[in-house]
Amino acid sequence: LLPPYLTLPPPPQLRFLPSIYFWSVALNAKAGGSSYYFETLTATITSIASLAYLIMATDQGYEGGSDTGDRQFFWIRYVDWTLTTPLMLLDIAGLAGANADSKMLLVMTDILMVLAGVIGANMNEDSSGDHEHYKWAFFALGMMFYMPIVSFLVSDLGKGSGKAGALSKKVGFFTLVLWSAYPVVWVVAEGTEVISPDTEAICYTILDVLAKSVFGLMIVSARDAIEDANRAGSGYTMGGIADDGE
């Protein structure tokens, strides 16, 4: 049987299609003399995720498995999340008109959240079980680092300029719902091993497609909101870095 990341639609080869579309939108905006900061961020997010899934499709990027006696652990997934989730937050924060302090807080807590998750997931690999209970300490740390992100997505969105503020609120709520599902999967997969690695892969694949590709489409298809964000001083303009609105 093929692993779930090969059999779930779309297949790995087609998962580059959103990235191709997003890059084409970014390059068209550049050619037209418009800002392409948000489109570039979005295209980079899906490109990194597509590369990660291509690595998994070639039967790489993991440790363990049935032949070793250890649970299959896809470390490449955490590399993907460490690189892409901060970019997603920069997308949202840019639309919301967040200042540099807020962006730094979001990016740093996000990276720490993912790192805590990967350390906790690796606790499963201690065959003696002596350290396995420590996974929940790292899970708790990860959730603690998630709280400033939740606070931002709940309380600080919708304050940007016009359509940009409205889009940040919509995309932020969409992200909050999906990101909050990841710890649930972690608990029943890496945490308690209630579900198999194949089922885990299916769950994460569905979440990744929604959280990155659909997320990106919501942003790049809203050019008016992007222009609002640029006029308010968020993100980048053709002349260079715009004022952060401080």
mmCIF file of C-alpha atoms in Angstrom:
data_model
loop_
_atom_site.group_PDB
_atom_site.id
_atom_site.type_symbol
_atom_site.label_atom_id
_atom_site.label_comp_id
_atom_site.label_asym_id
_atom_site.label_seq_id
_atom_site.Cartn_x
_atom_site.Cartn_y
_atom_site.Cartn_z
ATOM 1 C CA LEU A 1 0.000 0.000 0.000
ATOM 2 C CA LEU A 2 1.133 3.531 -0.727
ATOM 3 C CA PRO A 3 1.469 5.893 2.221
ATOM 4 C CA PRO A 4 -1.344 8.456 2.690
ATOM 5 C CA TYR A 5 0.671 11.441 1.507
ATOM 6 C CA LEU A 6 0.893 9.715 -1.898
ATOM 7 C CA THR A 7 -2.734 8.595 -2.180
ATOM 8 C CA LEU A 8 -4.512 11.661 -0.782
ATOM 9 C CA PRO A 9 -5.602 14.167 -3.404
ATOM 10 C CA PRO A 10 -3.892 16.170 -4.696
ATOM 11 C CA PRO A 11 -0.840 13.967 -5.408
ATOM 12 C CA PRO A 12 2.574 15.457 -4.534
ATOM 13 C CA GLN A 13 3.250 16.618 -8.084
ATOM 14 C CA LEU A 14 0.030 18.668 -8.165
ATOM 15 C CA ARG A 15 0.683 20.249 -4.784
ATOM 16 C CA PHE A 16 3.075 22.600 -6.552
ATOM 17 C CA LEU A 17 0.165 24.078 -8.550
ATOM 18 C CA PRO A 18 -0.871 26.591 -5.850
ATOM 19 C CA SER A 19 2.767 27.697 -5.566
ATOM 20 C CA ILE A 20 3.046 28.154 -9.324
ATOM 21 C CA TYR A 21 -0.130 30.229 -9.293
ATOM 22 C CA PHE A 22 0.999 32.356 -6.335
ATOM 23 C CA TRP A 23 4.414 32.972 -7.883
ATOM 24 C CA SER A 24 2.778 33.989 -11.169
ATOM 25 C CA VAL A 25 0.579 36.477 -9.303
ATOM 26 C CA ALA A 26 3.645 37.877 -7.515
ATOM 27 C CA LEU A 27 5.599 38.251 -10.757
ATOM 28 C CA ASN A 28 2.624 39.828 -12.524
ATOM 29 C CA ALA A 29 2.305 42.347 -9.698
ATOM 30 C CA LYS A 30 6.029 43.094 -9.972
ATOM 31 C CA ALA A 31 5.772 43.538 -13.734
ATOM 32 C CA GLY A 32 2.825 45.883 -13.241
ATOM 33 C CA GLY A 33 4.733 48.066 -10.803
ATOM 34 C CA SER A 34 2.652 46.965 -7.804
ATOM 35 C CA SER A 35 3.741 45.626 -4.435
ATOM 36 C CA TYR A 36 4.252 41.871 -4.357
ATOM 37 C CA TYR A 37 5.276 41.399 -0.704
ATOM 38 C CA PHE A 38 2.200 39.419 0.362
ATOM 39 C CA GLU A 39 2.155 37.319 -2.795
ATOM 40 C CA THR A 40 5.834 36.450 -2.334
ATOM 41 C CA LEU A 41 5.282 35.432 1.280
ATOM 42 C CA THR A 42 2.326 33.279 0.305
ATOM 43 C CA ALA A 43 4.120 31.625 -2.606
ATOM 44 C CA THR A 44 7.115 30.854 -0.396
ATOM 45 C CA ILE A 45 4.861 29.223 2.218
ATOM 46 C CA THR A 46 3.275 26.785 -0.212
ATOM 47 C CA SER A 47 6.577 26.139 -2.008
ATOM 48 C CA ILE A 48 8.281 25.047 1.214
ATOM 49 C CA ALA A 49 5.317 22.832 2.094
ATOM 50 C CA SER A 50 5.322 21.303 -1.391
ATOM 51 C CA LEU A 51 9.033 20.513 -1.114
ATOM 52 C CA ALA A 52 8.431 18.855 2.255
ATOM 53 C CA TYR A 53 5.676 16.668 0.832
ATOM 54 C CA LEU A 54 7.810 15.801 -2.178
ATOM 55 C CA ILE A 55 10.545 14.652 0.207
ATOM 56 C CA MET A 56 8.007 12.443 2.028
ATOM 57 C CA ALA A 57 6.753 11.135 -1.309
ATOM 58 C CA THR A 58 10.273 9.923 -2.088
ATOM 59 C CA ASP A 59 10.227 7.949 1.177
ATOM 60 C CA GLN A 60 12.588 10.333 2.929
ATOM 61 C CA GLY A 61 12.339 12.813 5.778
ATOM 62 C CA TYR A 62 11.428 10.421 8.556
ATOM 63 C CA GLU A 63 12.855 8.084 11.163
ATOM 64 C CA GLY A 64 11.544 4.857 12.617
ATOM 65 C CA GLY A 65 8.845 2.692 11.098
ATOM 66 C CA SER A 66 7.569 -0.843 11.413
ATOM 67 C CA ASP A 67 10.935 -2.346 10.461
ATOM 68 C CA THR A 68 12.649 -0.615 13.420
ATOM 69 C CA GLY A 69 10.009 -1.115 16.084
ATOM 70 C CA ASP A 70 9.739 2.637 16.670
ATOM 71 C CA ARG A 71 6.833 4.844 15.642
ATOM 72 C CA GLN A 72 7.385 6.501 12.289
ATOM 73 C CA PHE A 73 8.353 10.133 12.903
ATOM 74 C CA PHE A 74 8.365 12.640 10.027
ATOM 75 C CA TRP A 75 10.919 15.241 11.093
ATOM 76 C CA ILE A 76 10.624 16.990 7.726
ATOM 77 C CA ARG A 77 7.111 18.049 8.720
ATOM 78 C CA TYR A 78 8.538 20.068 11.601
ATOM 79 C CA VAL A 79 11.144 21.652 9.336
ATOM 80 C CA ASP A 80 8.242 22.716 7.110
ATOM 81 C CA TRP A 81 6.296 24.191 10.031
ATOM 82 C CA THR A 82 9.327 25.978 11.488
ATOM 83 C CA LEU A 83 9.837 27.790 8.184
ATOM 84 C CA THR A 84 6.261 28.336 7.000
ATOM 85 C CA THR A 85 4.219 29.207 10.072
ATOM 86 C CA PRO A 86 6.236 32.373 10.888
ATOM 87 C CA LEU A 87 5.714 33.491 7.281
ATOM 88 C CA MET A 88 1.984 32.919 7.641
ATOM 89 C CA LEU A 89 1.924 35.085 10.741
ATOM 90 C CA LEU A 90 3.845 37.805 8.890
ATOM 91 C CA ASP A 91 1.191 37.658 6.171
ATOM 92 C CA ILE A 92 -1.600 38.147 8.699
ATOM 93 C CA ALA A 93 0.283 40.718 10.752
ATOM 94 C CA GLY A 94 1.078 42.742 7.640
ATOM 95 C CA LEU A 95 -2.578 42.891 6.660
ATOM 96 C CA ALA A 96 -3.499 43.872 10.220
ATOM 97 C CA GLY A 97 -0.977 46.701 10.274
ATOM 98 C CA ALA A 98 0.927 45.209 13.199
ATOM 99 C CA ASN A 99 4.123 46.919 14.278
ATOM 100 C CA ALA A 100 7.612 45.417 14.382
ATOM 101 C CA ASP A 101 7.340 44.511 18.072
ATOM 102 C CA SER A 102 4.199 42.461 17.488
ATOM 103 C CA LYS A 103 5.732 40.712 14.490
ATOM 104 C CA MET A 104 8.862 39.799 16.440
ATOM 105 C CA LEU A 105 6.780 38.400 19.311
ATOM 106 C CA LEU A 106 4.666 36.326 16.938
ATOM 107 C CA VAL A 107 7.606 34.896 15.003
ATOM 108 C CA MET A 108 9.689 34.016 18.057
ATOM 109 C CA THR A 109 6.851 32.391 20.023
ATOM 110 C CA ASP A 110 5.794 30.487 16.918
ATOM 111 C CA ILE A 111 9.270 29.035 16.379
ATOM 112 C CA LEU A 112 9.498 28.068 20.048
ATOM 113 C CA MET A 113 6.065 26.436 19.832
ATOM 114 C CA VAL A 114 7.131 24.224 16.920
ATOM 115 C CA LEU A 115 10.461 23.365 18.546
ATOM 116 C CA ALA A 116 8.690 22.300 21.745
ATOM 117 C CA GLY A 117 6.425 20.078 19.649
ATOM 118 C CA VAL A 118 9.244 18.349 17.809
ATOM 119 C CA ILE A 119 11.167 17.718 21.032
ATOM 120 C CA GLY A 120 8.070 16.263 22.672
ATOM 121 C CA ALA A 121 7.330 14.076 19.662
ATOM 122 C CA ASN A 122 10.859 12.657 19.801
ATOM 123 C CA MET A 123 10.287 11.450 23.357
ATOM 124 C CA ASN A 124 8.427 8.515 21.808
ATOM 125 C CA GLU A 125 11.705 7.165 20.504
ATOM 126 C CA ASP A 126 13.056 6.225 23.948
ATOM 127 C CA SER A 127 12.429 2.473 23.919
ATOM 128 C CA SER A 128 12.893 2.221 27.672
ATOM 129 C CA GLY A 129 10.028 4.642 28.247
ATOM 130 C CA ASP A 130 12.016 6.380 31.008
ATOM 131 C CA HIS A 131 11.666 9.794 29.405
ATOM 132 C CA GLU A 132 8.392 9.389 27.578
ATOM 133 C CA HIS A 133 6.385 11.260 30.189
ATOM 134 C CA TYR A 134 8.475 14.364 29.543
ATOM 135 C CA LYS A 135 6.723 14.729 26.197
ATOM 136 C CA TRP A 136 3.771 16.296 28.001
ATOM 137 C CA ALA A 137 5.999 18.933 29.572
ATOM 138 C CA PHE A 138 7.146 19.951 26.106
ATOM 139 C CA PHE A 139 3.566 19.828 24.848
ATOM 140 C CA ALA A 140 2.573 22.197 27.667
ATOM 141 C CA LEU A 141 5.473 24.506 26.773
ATOM 142 C CA GLY A 142 4.371 24.481 23.146
ATOM 143 C CA MET A 143 0.833 25.444 24.142
ATOM 144 C CA MET A 144 2.200 28.199 26.368
ATOM 145 C CA PHE A 145 4.102 29.664 23.403
ATOM 146 C CA TYR A 146 0.911 29.342 21.335
ATOM 147 C CA MET A 147 -1.038 31.623 23.682
ATOM 148 C CA PRO A 148 0.428 34.960 22.448
ATOM 149 C CA ILE A 149 -0.450 33.879 18.908
ATOM 150 C CA VAL A 150 -4.013 33.045 19.962
ATOM 151 C CA SER A 151 -4.267 36.403 21.723
ATOM 152 C CA PHE A 152 -3.131 38.205 18.577
ATOM 153 C CA LEU A 153 -5.507 36.293 16.296
ATOM 154 C CA VAL A 154 -8.448 36.854 18.646
ATOM 155 C CA SER A 155 -7.888 40.401 19.876
ATOM 156 C CA ASP A 156 -5.599 42.326 17.523
ATOM 157 C CA LEU A 157 -7.066 41.696 14.088
ATOM 158 C CA GLY A 158 -9.571 43.772 12.173
ATOM 159 C CA LYS A 159 -7.860 46.976 13.286
ATOM 160 C CA GLY A 160 -6.031 47.552 10.039
ATOM 161 C CA SER A 161 -7.058 49.772 7.197
ATOM 162 C CA GLY A 162 -10.427 49.089 5.534
ATOM 163 C CA LYS A 163 -10.446 45.929 3.455
ATOM 164 C CA ALA A 164 -7.021 44.891 4.748
ATOM 165 C CA GLY A 165 -8.318 44.851 8.303
ATOM 166 C CA ALA A 166 -11.373 42.851 7.295
ATOM 167 C CA LEU A 167 -9.243 40.337 5.413
ATOM 168 C CA SER A 168 -6.808 39.974 8.313
ATOM 169 C CA LYS A 169 -9.723 39.186 10.606
ATOM 170 C CA LYS A 170 -11.155 36.588 8.221
ATOM 171 C CA VAL A 171 -7.807 34.930 7.494
ATOM 172 C CA GLY A 172 -6.820 35.133 11.161
ATOM 173 C CA PHE A 173 -9.959 33.351 12.332
ATOM 174 C CA PHE A 174 -9.493 30.714 9.619
ATOM 175 C CA THR A 175 -5.902 30.197 10.794
ATOM 176 C CA LEU A 176 -6.871 30.070 14.462
ATOM 177 C CA VAL A 177 -9.405 27.291 13.858
ATOM 178 C CA LEU A 178 -7.019 25.190 11.767
ATOM 179 C CA TRP A 179 -3.930 25.735 13.908
ATOM 180 C CA SER A 180 -5.892 24.767 17.012
ATOM 181 C CA ALA A 181 -6.591 21.395 15.376
ATOM 182 C CA TYR A 182 -2.873 20.569 15.086
ATOM 183 C CA PRO A 183 -2.352 20.055 18.853
ATOM 184 C CA VAL A 184 -5.384 17.767 18.884
ATOM 185 C CA VAL A 185 -3.783 15.595 16.200
ATOM 186 C CA TRP A 186 -0.471 15.721 18.087
ATOM 187 C CA VAL A 187 -2.156 14.435 21.266
ATOM 188 C CA VAL A 188 -3.767 11.425 19.557
ATOM 189 C CA ALA A 189 -0.744 10.756 17.310
ATOM 190 C CA GLU A 190 2.693 11.562 18.721
ATOM 191 C CA GLY A 191 1.283 12.063 22.223
ATOM 192 C CA THR A 192 -0.781 8.974 23.010
ATOM 193 C CA GLU A 193 -0.309 6.990 19.768
ATOM 194 C CA VAL A 194 -4.050 6.336 19.610
ATOM 195 C CA ILE A 195 -3.988 6.735 15.840
ATOM 196 C CA SER A 196 -1.534 5.141 13.432
ATOM 197 C CA PRO A 197 1.177 7.086 11.588
ATOM 198 C CA ASP A 198 -0.869 6.658 8.382
ATOM 199 C CA THR A 199 -3.951 8.241 9.961
ATOM 200 C CA GLU A 200 -1.732 10.938 11.425
ATOM 201 C CA ALA A 201 -0.370 11.681 7.945
ATOM 202 C CA ILE A 202 -3.901 11.967 6.551
ATOM 203 C CA CYS A 203 -4.926 14.418 9.274
ATOM 204 C CA TYR A 204 -1.849 16.594 8.902
ATOM 205 C CA THR A 205 -2.095 16.557 5.105
ATOM 206 C CA ILE A 206 -5.678 17.815 5.154
ATOM 207 C CA LEU A 207 -4.798 20.514 7.674
ATOM 208 C CA ASP A 208 -1.711 21.578 5.705
ATOM 209 C CA VAL A 209 -3.618 21.921 2.432
ATOM 210 C CA LEU A 210 -6.291 24.045 4.096
ATOM 211 C CA ALA A 211 -3.944 26.064 6.293
ATOM 212 C CA LYS A 212 -1.506 26.923 3.504
ATOM 213 C CA SER A 213 -3.071 26.636 0.037
ATOM 214 C CA VAL A 214 -6.569 27.875 0.921
ATOM 215 C CA PHE A 215 -5.033 30.460 3.250
ATOM 216 C CA GLY A 216 -2.873 31.694 0.382
ATOM 217 C CA LEU A 217 -5.745 31.836 -2.071
ATOM 218 C CA MET A 218 -7.744 33.956 0.373
ATOM 219 C CA ILE A 219 -4.915 36.494 0.451
ATOM 220 C CA VAL A 220 -3.673 36.697 -3.141
ATOM 221 C CA SER A 221 -7.208 36.872 -4.529
ATOM 222 C CA ALA A 222 -7.929 39.990 -2.450
ATOM 223 C CA ARG A 223 -5.829 42.567 -4.293
ATOM 224 C CA ASP A 224 -7.899 45.490 -2.994
ATOM 225 C CA ALA A 225 -7.123 44.462 0.598
ATOM 226 C CA ILE A 226 -3.421 44.150 -0.212
ATOM 227 C CA GLU A 227 -3.415 47.656 -1.680
ATOM 228 C CA ASP A 228 -5.166 48.921 1.455
ATOM 229 C CA ALA A 229 -2.437 47.351 3.586
ATOM 230 C CA ASN A 230 0.265 48.953 1.443
ATOM 231 C CA ARG A 231 -1.367 52.380 1.649
ATOM 232 C CA ALA A 232 -1.542 52.035 5.430
ATOM 233 C CA GLY A 233 2.206 51.420 5.535
ATOM 234 C CA SER A 234 2.189 47.622 6.065
ATOM 235 C CA GLY A 235 4.541 45.265 4.286
ATOM 236 C CA TYR A 236 6.635 46.457 1.330
ATOM 237 C CA THR A 237 6.167 48.926 -1.455
ATOM 238 C CA MET A 238 7.920 49.104 -4.779
ATOM 239 C CA GLY A 239 10.249 51.699 -3.289
ATOM 240 C CA GLY A 240 11.443 49.504 -0.458
ATOM 241 C CA ILE A 241 10.372 48.822 3.116
ATOM 242 C CA ALA A 242 7.381 50.861 4.126
ATOM 243 C CA ASP A 243 6.939 52.419 7.526
ATOM 244 C CA ASP A 244 5.553 49.909 10.022
ATOM 245 C CA GLY A 245 2.833 52.266 11.088
ATOM 246 C CA GLU A 246 4.531 53.122 14.356
#
